[in-house]
XYZ file of C-alpha atoms in Angstrom:
651
model
C 110.766 156.973 48.906
C 114.473 157.437 48.349
C 116.387 158.778 45.408
C 117.246 156.221 42.745
C 120.873 155.343 42.141
C 122.106 155.989 38.638
C 125.274 154.008 39.161
C 126.803 151.595 41.618
C 127.955 153.517 44.683
C 131.726 153.085 45.291
C 133.335 152.337 48.634
C 134.329 155.502 50.526
C 137.627 156.920 49.418
C 140.505 157.056 51.851
C 140.922 160.690 52.878
C 143.847 161.999 54.844
C 142.948 162.000 58.527
C 141.909 165.422 59.783
C 144.047 167.206 62.308
C 141.293 166.964 64.945
C 138.350 164.674 65.657
C 135.459 165.209 63.231
C 132.106 166.538 64.262
C 130.395 163.956 66.485
C 127.349 163.845 64.182
C 129.626 163.289 61.192
C 131.343 160.402 63.012
C 127.964 158.968 64.024
C 126.781 159.109 60.409
C 129.925 157.261 59.273
C 129.404 154.546 61.933
C 125.740 154.067 61.046
C 126.326 153.986 57.286
C 129.285 151.603 57.411
C 128.391 149.697 60.581
C 128.490 146.150 59.062
C 131.836 146.881 57.442
C 133.386 148.314 60.637
C 132.130 145.386 62.723
C 133.551 142.891 60.193
C 136.912 144.723 60.366
C 136.977 144.514 64.170
C 135.905 140.841 64.149
C 138.714 139.836 61.763
C 141.407 141.743 63.697
C 140.366 140.414 67.136
C 142.296 137.268 68.167
C 140.419 133.992 67.495
C 141.486 132.805 70.992
C 138.659 134.936 72.401
C 136.136 132.496 70.965
C 133.554 133.322 68.316
C 130.840 134.480 70.758
C 133.067 136.972 72.575
C 134.630 138.120 69.271
C 131.164 138.947 67.920
C 130.092 140.898 71.022
C 133.477 142.636 71.343
C 133.452 143.646 67.650
C 130.030 145.273 68.050
C 131.097 146.931 71.312
C 134.306 148.403 69.859
C 132.442 149.765 66.827
C 129.723 151.362 68.931
C 132.333 152.943 71.235
C 134.238 154.445 68.293
C 132.047 157.553 68.528
C 134.322 160.394 69.739
C 133.476 162.195 72.952
C 132.071 165.691 72.675
C 128.878 167.672 72.318
C 126.548 167.255 69.395
C 126.560 169.888 66.689
C 123.814 172.467 66.539
C 120.550 172.088 64.808
C 121.916 173.879 61.762
C 124.122 170.858 61.008
C 121.240 168.428 60.699
C 121.401 166.255 57.573
C 118.516 165.433 55.322
C 116.399 162.757 56.990
C 114.747 159.762 55.348
C 111.576 160.652 53.518
C 108.235 159.325 54.754
C 106.126 158.431 51.806
C 107.880 161.097 49.707
C 109.613 160.868 46.360
C 113.388 160.158 46.265
C 115.965 162.448 44.693
C 118.925 161.275 42.687
C 121.954 160.222 44.701
C 124.613 162.901 44.954
C 128.060 163.120 46.509
C 129.057 161.264 49.666
C 129.462 164.301 51.922
C 128.901 162.259 55.102
C 131.850 159.930 54.535
C 134.636 162.249 55.618
C 134.579 160.824 59.153
C 134.916 157.216 58.006
C 138.734 157.140 58.154
C 138.659 158.540 61.686
C 136.203 155.969 63.096
C 137.975 153.152 61.232
C 141.209 154.206 62.923
C 139.534 154.125 66.359
C 137.992 150.698 65.708
C 141.295 149.266 64.454
C 143.255 150.679 67.397
C 140.728 149.309 69.899
C 140.728 145.849 68.255
C 144.545 145.690 68.461
C 144.446 146.739 72.131
C 141.840 144.054 72.875
C 144.264 141.404 71.622
C 147.030 142.350 74.070
C 147.352 139.593 76.744
C 146.522 140.566 80.327
C 149.436 140.815 82.768
C 149.760 141.373 86.522
C 152.142 144.293 85.992
C 149.575 146.730 84.610
C 145.902 147.439 85.019
C 143.810 146.041 82.161
C 142.467 148.433 79.565
C 138.759 148.590 78.977
C 139.080 146.960 75.547
C 140.828 143.911 77.104
C 137.837 143.087 79.299
C 134.583 141.423 78.213
C 132.203 144.064 76.813
C 129.490 145.476 79.040
C 127.287 146.250 76.034
C 125.974 144.667 73.925
C 125.304 141.643 76.157
C 123.374 138.452 75.398
C 122.394 136.034 78.171
C 121.834 132.322 77.578
C 122.967 132.299 73.942
C 126.210 131.977 72.033
C 126.344 134.002 68.788
C 128.532 133.306 65.778
C 128.533 134.170 62.038
C 127.059 131.957 59.348
C 128.968 128.978 58.053
C 131.303 129.089 55.071
C 132.971 126.443 52.960
C 136.237 124.587 53.390
C 138.200 127.534 52.025
C 136.736 129.886 54.647
C 137.539 127.398 57.423
C 141.143 127.141 56.229
C 141.413 130.940 56.043
C 140.094 131.308 59.602
C 142.646 128.772 60.857
C 145.427 130.625 59.034
C 144.361 133.974 60.521
C 144.647 132.403 63.974
C 148.393 131.892 63.356
C 148.983 135.636 62.778
C 149.460 138.271 65.433
C 147.188 141.319 65.713
C 149.168 143.607 63.370
C 149.370 140.841 60.766
C 145.603 140.355 60.828
C 145.119 144.121 60.664
C 147.348 144.322 57.570
C 145.321 141.503 55.930
C 142.027 143.251 56.636
C 143.187 146.660 55.402
C 144.427 145.128 52.180
C 141.644 142.597 51.518
C 138.554 144.251 53.017
C 139.414 147.964 52.711
C 141.221 147.569 49.349
C 144.067 149.859 50.453
C 147.397 149.876 48.619
C 150.470 148.826 50.551
C 151.609 152.411 51.212
C 148.232 153.282 52.778
C 148.288 150.069 54.847
C 151.695 151.022 56.242
C 150.454 154.527 57.048
C 147.328 153.337 58.866
C 149.256 150.711 60.861
C 151.724 153.397 61.911
C 148.896 155.679 63.059
C 147.317 152.984 65.240
C 150.655 152.395 66.973
C 152.023 149.244 65.320
C 155.764 149.107 66.092
C 156.853 147.338 62.875
C 154.264 147.907 60.114
C 156.524 146.498 57.391
C 156.759 143.148 59.222
C 152.987 143.055 59.649
C 152.470 143.652 55.910
C 155.003 140.946 55.065
C 153.197 138.521 57.418
C 149.822 139.225 55.835
C 150.426 136.615 53.147
C 149.199 136.025 49.609
C 146.364 138.266 48.388
C 144.922 135.427 46.262
C 142.317 134.652 48.942
C 141.343 138.259 49.642
C 137.831 137.741 48.267
C 137.096 135.271 51.070
C 137.272 138.082 53.644
C 133.842 139.226 52.353
C 132.358 135.773 53.006
C 129.344 135.357 55.361
C 131.729 133.253 57.505
C 133.252 136.540 58.735
C 130.087 138.688 58.896
C 129.299 139.309 62.602
C 126.084 141.125 61.621
C 124.430 137.966 60.215
C 124.483 135.586 63.166
C 123.488 132.115 64.264
C 122.442 131.443 67.863
C 123.077 128.398 70.060
C 122.543 127.852 73.794
C 125.345 128.173 76.309
C 126.521 125.274 78.509
C 123.130 123.874 79.461
C 124.516 121.249 81.836
C 126.523 123.828 83.811
C 123.520 126.126 84.010
C 121.380 123.243 85.250
C 123.898 122.379 87.980
C 123.965 125.975 89.216
C 120.181 126.138 89.304
C 119.964 122.848 91.237
C 122.559 124.004 93.764
C 120.718 127.267 94.376
C 117.348 125.571 94.667
C 118.721 122.917 97.024
C 119.580 125.647 99.538
C 116.106 127.254 99.339
C 112.774 126.525 100.911
C 110.452 123.649 100.076
C 108.682 125.742 97.444
C 111.987 126.244 95.602
C 112.702 122.496 95.780
C 109.309 121.737 94.216
C 110.030 124.212 91.460
C 113.350 122.515 90.753
C 111.673 119.116 90.463
C 109.086 120.501 88.036
C 111.894 121.967 85.910
C 113.729 118.644 85.551
C 113.687 116.869 82.133
C 110.546 114.805 81.720
C 108.403 117.208 83.730
C 109.522 116.223 87.257
C 106.918 114.116 89.062
C 104.113 114.957 86.608
C 102.768 112.451 84.059
C 103.876 112.788 80.449
C 100.553 111.637 79.041
C 100.845 110.368 75.472
C 104.417 111.660 74.999
C 106.935 109.203 73.549
C 110.039 108.152 75.490
C 113.063 110.405 75.613
C 114.732 111.009 72.267
C 117.501 108.469 72.847
C 114.886 105.696 73.394
C 112.470 106.715 70.634
C 112.266 104.075 67.893
C 111.646 106.557 65.054
C 114.541 108.733 66.217
C 116.863 105.722 66.375
C 115.894 104.733 62.820
C 116.656 108.270 61.656
C 120.273 107.766 62.834
C 120.710 104.427 61.038
C 122.344 104.795 57.581
C 120.833 101.454 56.613
C 117.357 102.984 56.943
C 118.028 105.871 54.551
C 115.478 106.182 51.740
C 117.025 105.583 48.314
C 115.028 106.264 45.149
C 115.530 104.455 41.849
C 116.936 106.602 38.993
C 113.691 106.356 36.958
C 111.119 107.048 39.694
C 110.723 110.692 38.657
C 109.335 109.599 35.266
C 106.221 108.044 36.817
C 105.907 109.839 40.170
C 102.923 112.138 40.758
C 105.340 114.593 42.415
C 108.195 116.169 40.501
C 110.333 117.530 43.320
C 113.259 116.408 45.445
C 111.404 113.225 46.446
C 112.108 111.933 42.905
C 115.879 112.458 43.057
C 117.984 109.288 43.113
C 120.991 108.818 45.393
C 124.145 109.911 43.538
C 127.831 110.396 44.317
C 130.904 108.214 44.722
C 130.374 107.809 48.500
C 126.677 106.917 48.453
C 127.496 103.503 49.990
C 129.934 104.783 52.640
C 128.085 103.777 55.819
C 130.556 105.498 58.161
C 130.238 108.822 56.324
C 126.444 108.599 56.292
C 126.393 107.683 59.997
C 128.473 110.779 60.825
C 126.211 112.985 58.740
C 123.059 111.700 60.439
C 124.592 111.934 63.931
C 125.751 115.529 63.369
C 122.306 116.439 62.013
C 120.661 115.061 65.166
C 123.234 116.383 67.682
C 125.579 119.046 66.226
C 128.562 119.571 68.509
C 130.426 122.765 69.341
C 132.800 122.358 66.359
C 129.917 122.163 63.860
C 129.022 125.387 62.043
C 125.243 125.379 61.506
C 123.298 127.703 59.205
C 119.671 127.763 58.095
C 117.699 129.873 55.660
C 115.071 132.145 57.287
C 112.041 130.210 58.447
C 113.819 126.843 58.303
C 113.866 124.673 61.493
C 117.260 123.121 62.218
C 116.157 120.204 64.394
C 116.750 116.479 63.801
C 114.804 114.493 61.181
C 111.407 113.083 62.069
C 112.340 109.725 60.560
C 114.760 108.186 58.062
C 115.523 110.901 55.485
C 116.135 110.421 51.772
C 119.713 110.336 50.458
C 120.265 112.655 47.485
C 124.056 112.720 47.231
C 127.225 111.602 49.013
C 130.664 112.164 47.547
C 133.878 114.119 47.403
C 133.442 117.603 45.937
C 136.464 119.903 45.581
C 138.143 120.134 49.030
C 135.277 118.595 51.017
C 133.124 115.514 51.357
C 129.448 116.418 50.957
C 126.217 114.623 51.883
C 122.798 115.921 50.763
C 119.714 114.633 52.611
C 115.983 115.397 52.247
C 113.237 114.858 54.839
C 110.231 116.133 52.889
C 110.454 119.612 54.444
C 114.138 120.496 54.184
C 117.270 119.773 52.235
C 120.307 119.393 54.503
C 123.941 119.592 53.420
C 126.627 118.027 55.605
C 130.226 118.846 54.712
C 133.508 117.736 56.273
C 137.144 118.102 55.146
C 138.602 115.354 52.978
C 140.997 114.557 55.829
C 139.710 114.589 59.386
C 136.263 114.660 60.950
C 136.812 117.041 63.873
C 135.020 119.946 62.178
C 131.985 120.010 59.955
C 129.371 122.323 58.457
C 125.625 121.749 58.456
C 123.317 123.819 56.233
C 119.503 123.721 56.172
C 117.204 124.958 53.396
C 113.415 124.829 53.415
C 111.963 123.122 50.329
C 108.328 122.296 51.122
C 106.070 123.010 48.170
C 108.867 122.447 45.635
C 107.954 121.570 42.060
C 109.642 120.755 38.768
C 110.246 124.501 38.352
C 111.944 125.046 41.737
C 113.622 121.657 42.331
C 115.932 121.825 39.325
C 119.276 122.037 41.164
C 121.091 122.224 44.494
C 124.405 123.861 45.374
C 127.076 121.279 46.137
C 129.983 123.585 46.955
C 131.403 127.100 46.754
C 135.183 127.433 46.433
C 137.224 130.483 45.341
C 134.113 132.271 44.075
C 133.071 129.275 41.963
C 129.868 127.287 42.434
C 129.240 123.618 41.622
C 125.642 122.408 41.242
C 123.852 119.069 41.345
C 121.091 119.085 38.724
C 117.771 117.278 38.955
C 117.547 113.877 37.205
C 115.187 115.312 34.575
C 117.703 117.977 33.526
C 119.273 116.969 30.192
C 121.264 120.106 29.377
C 122.817 123.124 31.091
C 124.358 126.360 29.844
C 125.931 129.275 31.667
C 124.569 132.719 30.808
C 125.719 136.194 31.874
C 122.524 138.123 32.633
C 124.279 141.450 32.013
C 125.087 140.395 28.438
C 121.778 139.169 27.017
C 123.050 139.182 23.431
C 126.063 136.988 24.214
C 125.842 133.286 23.406
C 125.709 131.080 26.546
C 128.465 128.569 27.377
C 127.492 124.900 27.333
C 128.216 122.887 30.514
C 128.897 119.153 30.664
C 126.924 117.302 33.327
C 128.703 114.369 34.992
C 126.175 112.270 36.937
C 124.195 115.488 37.268
C 127.158 117.520 38.590
C 128.194 120.675 36.794
C 131.815 121.814 36.499
C 132.708 124.739 38.789
C 131.277 127.955 37.341
C 131.894 131.547 38.425
C 129.287 132.741 40.891
C 127.256 135.915 40.478
C 129.345 139.114 40.783
C 132.511 137.090 41.522
C 134.724 140.076 42.294
C 132.156 141.802 44.475
C 131.165 144.343 41.824
C 128.277 143.837 39.434
C 130.267 143.581 36.222
C 128.739 140.180 35.497
C 125.933 138.033 36.921
C 125.969 134.371 35.994
C 122.907 132.180 35.881
C 122.258 128.590 34.766
C 119.727 127.745 32.069
C 118.638 124.151 32.779
C 116.721 122.233 30.110
C 114.537 119.272 30.938
C 110.979 118.043 31.451
C 109.890 120.045 28.387
C 111.105 123.466 29.575
C 114.204 125.628 30.033
C 114.410 127.271 33.438
C 116.828 130.009 34.510
C 118.277 129.810 38.041
C 120.946 131.776 39.904
C 122.861 131.381 43.172
C 121.728 133.694 45.977
C 123.999 132.243 48.654
C 121.847 129.282 49.724
C 121.454 125.551 49.057
C 118.589 126.086 46.632
C 119.244 128.406 43.673
C 116.457 130.881 42.926
C 114.354 130.544 39.766
C 114.149 133.688 37.605
C 110.966 134.468 35.644
C 109.398 137.331 33.676
C 105.852 138.497 33.070
C 102.820 140.055 34.708
C 101.641 138.611 38.048
C 99.800 135.351 37.522
C 101.297 134.940 34.045
C 104.962 134.418 34.912
C 106.993 132.532 32.326
C 110.500 131.145 31.928
C 113.182 133.563 30.779
C 114.085 132.441 27.271
C 113.320 135.269 24.849
C 115.546 138.241 24.044
C 113.127 140.795 25.547
C 112.924 138.852 28.805
C 116.702 138.562 28.998
C 116.892 142.296 28.316
C 114.673 142.981 31.347
C 116.943 140.915 33.583
C 120.079 142.594 32.243
C 118.783 145.819 33.830
C 117.623 144.368 37.156
C 120.154 141.626 37.950
C 122.440 143.967 39.889
C 119.669 144.508 42.463
C 119.536 140.789 43.339
C 122.088 141.132 46.204
C 119.350 142.831 48.230
C 117.502 139.487 48.454
C 120.581 137.297 48.940
C 120.414 134.787 51.833
C 116.726 135.429 52.537
C 115.347 132.013 51.582
C 114.239 133.147 48.124
C 112.438 130.601 45.936
C 111.601 132.632 42.797
C 112.227 136.165 41.520
C 109.945 137.656 38.869
C 110.708 140.834 36.870
C 107.806 142.683 35.268
C 107.839 145.797 33.083
C 104.643 147.480 34.248
C 104.907 150.863 32.483
C 106.765 152.864 29.839
C 106.893 156.652 30.280
C 107.884 159.344 27.748
C 110.186 161.727 29.613
C 109.639 165.533 29.608
C 111.627 167.756 27.286
C 112.007 164.917 24.775
C 114.641 163.112 26.885
C 113.532 159.665 25.712
C 111.399 156.944 27.261
C 111.840 155.549 30.778
C 110.968 152.016 31.861
C 109.303 151.084 35.152
C 109.824 147.564 36.440
C 108.624 145.617 39.461
C 110.673 142.755 40.902
C 109.074 140.347 43.364
C 111.189 137.820 45.307
C 109.017 135.103 46.838
C 110.437 133.048 49.709
C 110.034 129.432 50.718
C 108.393 130.454 53.998
C 105.850 132.590 52.078
C 105.594 135.431 54.603
C 108.667 137.579 53.896
C 108.374 138.226 50.162
C 110.326 141.306 48.978
C 109.066 143.719 46.341
C 111.039 146.436 44.526
C 109.836 149.057 42.068
C 112.645 150.144 39.753
C 113.140 153.101 37.418
C 115.319 152.922 34.333
C 116.111 156.165 32.484
C 117.482 155.998 28.940
C 121.214 155.397 28.811
C 121.522 154.255 32.426
C 122.034 150.768 33.757
C 121.284 149.079 35.994
C 117.788 150.140 37.001
C 117.535 152.230 40.172
C 115.358 151.285 43.137
C 112.406 153.665 43.466
C 110.480 151.909 46.239
C 110.562 148.649 48.194
C 108.444 146.647 50.611
C 108.664 143.414 52.586
C 105.714 141.143 53.214
C 103.584 143.066 50.701
C 101.243 141.324 48.202
C 102.028 143.994 45.565
C 103.265 142.791 42.174
C 101.915 139.333 42.933
C 98.824 137.303 42.021
C 96.946 138.527 45.122
C 97.539 142.214 44.329
C 98.785 142.546 40.743
C 99.399 146.294 40.865
C 102.116 148.767 41.871
C 102.688 152.539 42.051
C 106.028 154.296 42.556
C 107.671 157.644 41.872
C 111.054 159.352 41.749
C 112.641 162.777 41.479
C 114.305 163.020 38.071
C 116.532 165.724 36.578
C 116.327 166.442 32.859
C 119.366 167.016 30.688
C 118.518 170.755 30.758
C 118.705 170.770 34.569
C 114.974 170.905 35.433
C 113.719 168.609 38.243
C 110.499 166.643 37.848
C 108.356 164.326 39.932
C 107.885 161.244 37.772
C 105.425 158.522 38.730
C 103.926 155.500 37.082
C 101.419 152.862 38.088
C 100.348 149.598 36.566
C 97.376 149.372 34.230
C 94.894 149.210 37.162
C 95.466 152.935 37.918
C 93.074 155.400 36.277
C 94.567 158.642 37.703
C 97.545 159.883 39.732
C 98.034 162.950 41.964
C 100.956 164.535 43.823
C 101.016 167.195 46.561
C 103.311 168.710 49.170
C 106.747 170.274 49.022
C 105.550 173.065 46.813
C 104.327 170.597 44.185
C 100.724 170.022 43.141
C 99.556 168.098 40.133
C 97.213 165.430 38.852
C 96.753 163.506 35.652
C 94.347 161.039 34.122
C 96.006 157.754 33.347
C 98.778 155.797 35.025
C 101.734 158.150 34.337
C 102.568 161.557 35.820
C 105.281 164.184 35.263
C 105.247 167.460 37.247
C 107.967 170.084 37.661
C 109.379 170.242 41.185
C 112.167 171.924 43.150
C 115.272 169.871 43.924
C 114.838 167.670 47.007
C 111.065 168.128 47.150
C 109.213 165.987 49.705
C 105.870 165.017 48.200
C 102.972 162.627 48.716
C 101.909 160.472 45.797
C 98.622 158.584 45.429
C 96.358 157.228 42.757
C 92.879 155.923 42.038
C 92.125 152.560 40.506
C 89.700 152.006 37.661
C 87.007 151.032 40.187
C 87.428 154.342 42.069
C 89.391 152.889 44.982
C 92.261 155.032 46.288
C 95.684 153.347 46.397
C 99.068 154.528 47.631
C 102.671 153.981 46.636
C 104.636 150.808 47.299
C 106.070 150.865 50.803
């Protein structure tokens, strides 16, 4: 277990660069802790002319090579390692961040060198050549897709030179003031830093730099040039022996000389596949079907939007779905296949939304969003979301667009009212939203400025219930519930909203993981030692559409602190769910008088708890434990259930 956070951890401050290179272990710790951020910085500074695949690999290579040369420090400089089954201490100062400025400088300098064109007058530098490591064979890697605004920003960055892109990244991603940007650019060797800062443009779109579009650590994979690879293989096999020639024939499409058995003709001559590409064959549902249908899910949604009869638009959307080209940015939630439809899909929406034209399609397993610019069809985005097993509770809305931190939703036909609620302000009255043909106005997304000062959610009323949903970066918003496992209920009461006000800021940990529902459950209340009040223990379970990667968090909330701090977590665990409705977690807690304690709490199924190790020994009857402990103690925590079975902590 790790120490709970008592506050949101800030980005590392910008220290003055040390006179010499930092300790190699200190630099390694800075690279490991801030690796996604450093790779994103390198990716944005590298010239787009390299291509997205090489930019991704080069960004990772430059970041990994930012470690300074030198011998490792002695054993006496070892930092505290992660605890194995122990109890976390409270988060302290960020002593390992002093090397961050140094490694950032090395990454930035290397990215600028990599953008220098090769000439015959000088030998190429190592950074100008394709990276040796990491290396991926047979696949092209690129970040997840963004919206029209991210595409426009990427095109604009391509018009800047390396120093201009570096100035943009330092200002937008690193949040440095102009004076610090000028200083860093000077240190990496930029000849005219002032010109680079002037070229960096308007900071109004700075928030887009944190978009998944520019995150080279969350990647999509596509094959390389298959036709070219096939030609090379055929040429090599043609020069070999008869055995190699037979192998080449067996590797040809259609299985070479072998019989295909009951297989259908090739895709281009398959009748069902051809119907799936015909906009005239799209399934269209009447507006009132949902009232009488035995299924209340996306299959009951009618076709909406001002371009629902645009055959050319629908033909493009279906063709791109079946055969996405190199200019199409494809993304899919975890566990969602991104292949063509099995037959004619159902049309949910087609129309102009903000700066794009959007088409939503449904094939019974997935919802697919096709988006193209209002002018031009050379580029497009294709997003897949798994929706099998949807119900009236989880098919209440879909995300139409995200622009400038705002989200626009398409509500289900049974939704009659919508309000916007800030989860961090449970006592504040929600704002009513006007639905136009089921479309909401643009509303601010969760944590719009990147910090958790607000977290917006939609309360959708219809079909006899009010359901709370929030955007977690995917096509399908996640439903939020409260209550014990097996007795989850909609979040409508003040106490339930109060629970979510303390746990909402932990939702980013399950963003973009294909989450269907998130349930928050207060499983224990614990009087704190020395009369320091009463702590609350909560368990949050995020269940996914694929059903095999559910995420569970146990959270500890001390009086006067918000949000709740993570005490333990697990992935793929049945804990806090109907199959295993129990949980046990513990933390190291410091009283107001300065005494450290091991605090632990289990759900009602626990009859006793015990702790040992690290100079701490204690046991108690019941599901709550508090034992004095030295600071930083590493302990083992376990409990016994009411039936005598031994059970461990959440992990």
